CSV table of C-alpha atoms in Angstrom, one decimal:
chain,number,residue,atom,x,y,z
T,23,UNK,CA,15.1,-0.4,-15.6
T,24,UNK,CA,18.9,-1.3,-13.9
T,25,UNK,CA,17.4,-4.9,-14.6
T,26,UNK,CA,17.6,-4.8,-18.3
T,27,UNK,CA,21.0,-3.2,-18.6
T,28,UNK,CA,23.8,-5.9,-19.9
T,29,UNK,CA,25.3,-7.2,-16.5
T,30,UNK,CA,23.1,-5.9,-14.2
T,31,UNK,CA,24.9,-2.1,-14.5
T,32,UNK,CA,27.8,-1.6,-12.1
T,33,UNK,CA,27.3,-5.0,-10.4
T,34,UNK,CA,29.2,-8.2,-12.0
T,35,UNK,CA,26.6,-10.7,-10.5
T,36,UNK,CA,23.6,-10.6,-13.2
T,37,UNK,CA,21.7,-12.8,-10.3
T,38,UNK,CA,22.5,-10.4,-7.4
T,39,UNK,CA,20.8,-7.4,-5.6
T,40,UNK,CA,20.5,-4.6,-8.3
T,41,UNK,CA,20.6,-2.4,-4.6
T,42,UNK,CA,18.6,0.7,-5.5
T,43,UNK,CA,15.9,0.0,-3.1
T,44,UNK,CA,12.7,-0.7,-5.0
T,45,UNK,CA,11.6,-3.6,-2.2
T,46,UNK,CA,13.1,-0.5,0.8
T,47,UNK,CA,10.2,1.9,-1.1
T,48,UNK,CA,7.5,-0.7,-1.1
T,49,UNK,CA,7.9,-1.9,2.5
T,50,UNK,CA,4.6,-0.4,4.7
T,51,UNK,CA,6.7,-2.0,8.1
T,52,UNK,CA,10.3,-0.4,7.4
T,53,UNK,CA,11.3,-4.3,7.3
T,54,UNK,CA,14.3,-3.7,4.5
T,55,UNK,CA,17.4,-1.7,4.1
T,56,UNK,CA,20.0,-1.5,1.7
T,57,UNK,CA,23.4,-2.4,3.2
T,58,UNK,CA,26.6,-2.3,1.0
T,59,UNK,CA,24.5,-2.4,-1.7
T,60,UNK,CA,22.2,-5.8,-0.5
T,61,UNK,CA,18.4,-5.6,0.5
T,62,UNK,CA,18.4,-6.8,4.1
T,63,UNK,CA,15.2,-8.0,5.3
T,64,UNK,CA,14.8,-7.7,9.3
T,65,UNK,CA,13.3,-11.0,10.1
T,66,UNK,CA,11.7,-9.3,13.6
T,67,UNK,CA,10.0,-6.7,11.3
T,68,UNK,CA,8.8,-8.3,8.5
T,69,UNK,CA,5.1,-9.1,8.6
T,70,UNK,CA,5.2,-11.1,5.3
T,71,UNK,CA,3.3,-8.6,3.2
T,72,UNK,CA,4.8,-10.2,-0.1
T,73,UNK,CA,4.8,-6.4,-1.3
T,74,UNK,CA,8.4,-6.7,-1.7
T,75,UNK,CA,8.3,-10.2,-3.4
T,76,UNK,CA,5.9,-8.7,-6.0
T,77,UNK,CA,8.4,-5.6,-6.4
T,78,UNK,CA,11.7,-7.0,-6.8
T,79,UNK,CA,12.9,-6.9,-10.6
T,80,UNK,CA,15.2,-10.0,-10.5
T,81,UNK,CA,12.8,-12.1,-8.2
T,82,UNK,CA,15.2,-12.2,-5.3
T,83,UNK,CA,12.9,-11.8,-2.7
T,84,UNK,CA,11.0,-14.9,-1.2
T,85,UNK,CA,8.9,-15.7,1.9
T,86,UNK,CA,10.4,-18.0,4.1
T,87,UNK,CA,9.1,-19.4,7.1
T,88,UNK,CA,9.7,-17.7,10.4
T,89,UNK,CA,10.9,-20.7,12.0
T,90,UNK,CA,13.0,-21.7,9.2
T,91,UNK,CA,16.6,-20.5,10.9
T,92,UNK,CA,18.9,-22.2,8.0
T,93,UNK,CA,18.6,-19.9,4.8
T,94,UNK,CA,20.8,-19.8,1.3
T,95,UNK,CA,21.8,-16.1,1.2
T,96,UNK,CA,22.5,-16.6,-3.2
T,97,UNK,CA,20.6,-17.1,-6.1
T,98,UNK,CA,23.4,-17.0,-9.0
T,99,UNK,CA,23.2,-20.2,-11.3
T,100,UNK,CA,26.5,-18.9,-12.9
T,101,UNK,CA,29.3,-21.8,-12.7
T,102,UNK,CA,32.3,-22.0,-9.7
T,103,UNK,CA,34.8,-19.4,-11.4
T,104,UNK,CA,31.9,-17.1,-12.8
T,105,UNK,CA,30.9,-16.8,-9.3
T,106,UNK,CA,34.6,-16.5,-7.9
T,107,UNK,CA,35.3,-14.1,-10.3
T,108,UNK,CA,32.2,-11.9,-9.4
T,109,UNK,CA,31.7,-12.6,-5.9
T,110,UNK,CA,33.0,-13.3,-2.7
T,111,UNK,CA,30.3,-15.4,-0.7
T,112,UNK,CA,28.0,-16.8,-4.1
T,113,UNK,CA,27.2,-20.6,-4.4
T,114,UNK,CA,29.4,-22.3,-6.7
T,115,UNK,CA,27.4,-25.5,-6.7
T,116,UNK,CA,30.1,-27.8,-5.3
T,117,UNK,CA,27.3,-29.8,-3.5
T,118,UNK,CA,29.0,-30.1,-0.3
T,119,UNK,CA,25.8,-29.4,1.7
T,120,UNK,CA,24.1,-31.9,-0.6
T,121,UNK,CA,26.2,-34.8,0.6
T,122,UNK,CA,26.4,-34.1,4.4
T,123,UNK,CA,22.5,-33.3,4.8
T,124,UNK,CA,21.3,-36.0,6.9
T,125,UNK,CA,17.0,-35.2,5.6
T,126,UNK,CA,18.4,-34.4,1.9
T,127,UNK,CA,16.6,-31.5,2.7
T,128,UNK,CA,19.2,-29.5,0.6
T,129,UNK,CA,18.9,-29.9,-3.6
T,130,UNK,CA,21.8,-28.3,-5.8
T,131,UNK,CA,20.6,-27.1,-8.9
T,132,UNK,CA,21.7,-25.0,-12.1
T,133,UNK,CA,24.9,-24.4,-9.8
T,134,UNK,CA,23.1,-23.1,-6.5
T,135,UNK,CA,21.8,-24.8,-3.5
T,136,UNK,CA,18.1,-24.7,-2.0
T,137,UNK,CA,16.6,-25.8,1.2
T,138,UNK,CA,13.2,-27.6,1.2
T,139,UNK,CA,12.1,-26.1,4.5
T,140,UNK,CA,9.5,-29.1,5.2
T,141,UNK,CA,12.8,-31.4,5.2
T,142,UNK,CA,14.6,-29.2,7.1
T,143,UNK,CA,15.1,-29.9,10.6
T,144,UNK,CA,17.8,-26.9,11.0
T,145,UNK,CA,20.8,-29.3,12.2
T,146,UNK,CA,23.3,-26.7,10.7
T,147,UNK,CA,25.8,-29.3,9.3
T,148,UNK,CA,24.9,-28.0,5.8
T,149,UNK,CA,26.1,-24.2,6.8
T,150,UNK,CA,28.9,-26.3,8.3
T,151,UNK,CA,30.0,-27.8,5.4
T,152,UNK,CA,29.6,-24.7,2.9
T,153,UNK,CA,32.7,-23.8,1.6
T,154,UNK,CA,32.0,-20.2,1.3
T,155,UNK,CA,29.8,-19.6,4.2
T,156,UNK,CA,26.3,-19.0,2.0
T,157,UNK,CA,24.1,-20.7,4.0
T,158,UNK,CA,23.1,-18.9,7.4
């Protein structure tokens, strides 16, 4: 129900981790953990269930491939000083990833970047260029 309260409840980011654990409960392979308040999916242990995909209320959850090393770790679509304001590592769509991505592998949209992992070939100069250190 933290979902449908106005912001989020106590957390500014209305894109963000809620944090109380509904994807930790769901997990059959003890694959998540909340850590300062952020689902953290151990990539060793995951077995791709999907169970937490299905569970998560704001839909923050996805399946990745394994071999897929370069990640975006936000989902906010708020603008730069929303995402300032509220958070110290969010996207704030500045596109700098876009523009040095040698496979245009990377897409920014609605404010936050995405990786089309068939494009992809994990060079890293995207996480290079990210300004606030988002992509991992």
């Amino acid at each position: 129900m933290m979902a449908f309260v106005p912001n989020g409840g106590a957390k500014m980011c209305t894109y963000g981790c809620l944090g109380f654990g509904s994807c930790v409960k769901v997990c059959p392979f003890d694959a998540i953990h909340v850590i300062d308040g952020v689902a953290v999916v151990d990539r060793e242990t995951c077995k791709a269930c999907g169970k937490c995909v299905a569970k998560c209320p704001r839909h923050l959850i996805q399946l990745i491939p394994y071999e897929q090393q370069i990640f975006v770790g936000c989902s906010s679509h708020a603008k730069g000083k929303a995402v300032t304001t509220a958070c110290e590592v969010g996207c704030i769509g500045c596109k700098k990833c876009e523009k040095t991505c040698p496979n245009g592998a990377i897409t920014v949209t609605d404010f936050c970047a995405q990786i089309d992992p068939d494009k992809c070939t994990g060079c890293g100069q995207c996480k290079e260029a990210c300004p606030r250190g988002i992509i991992q």
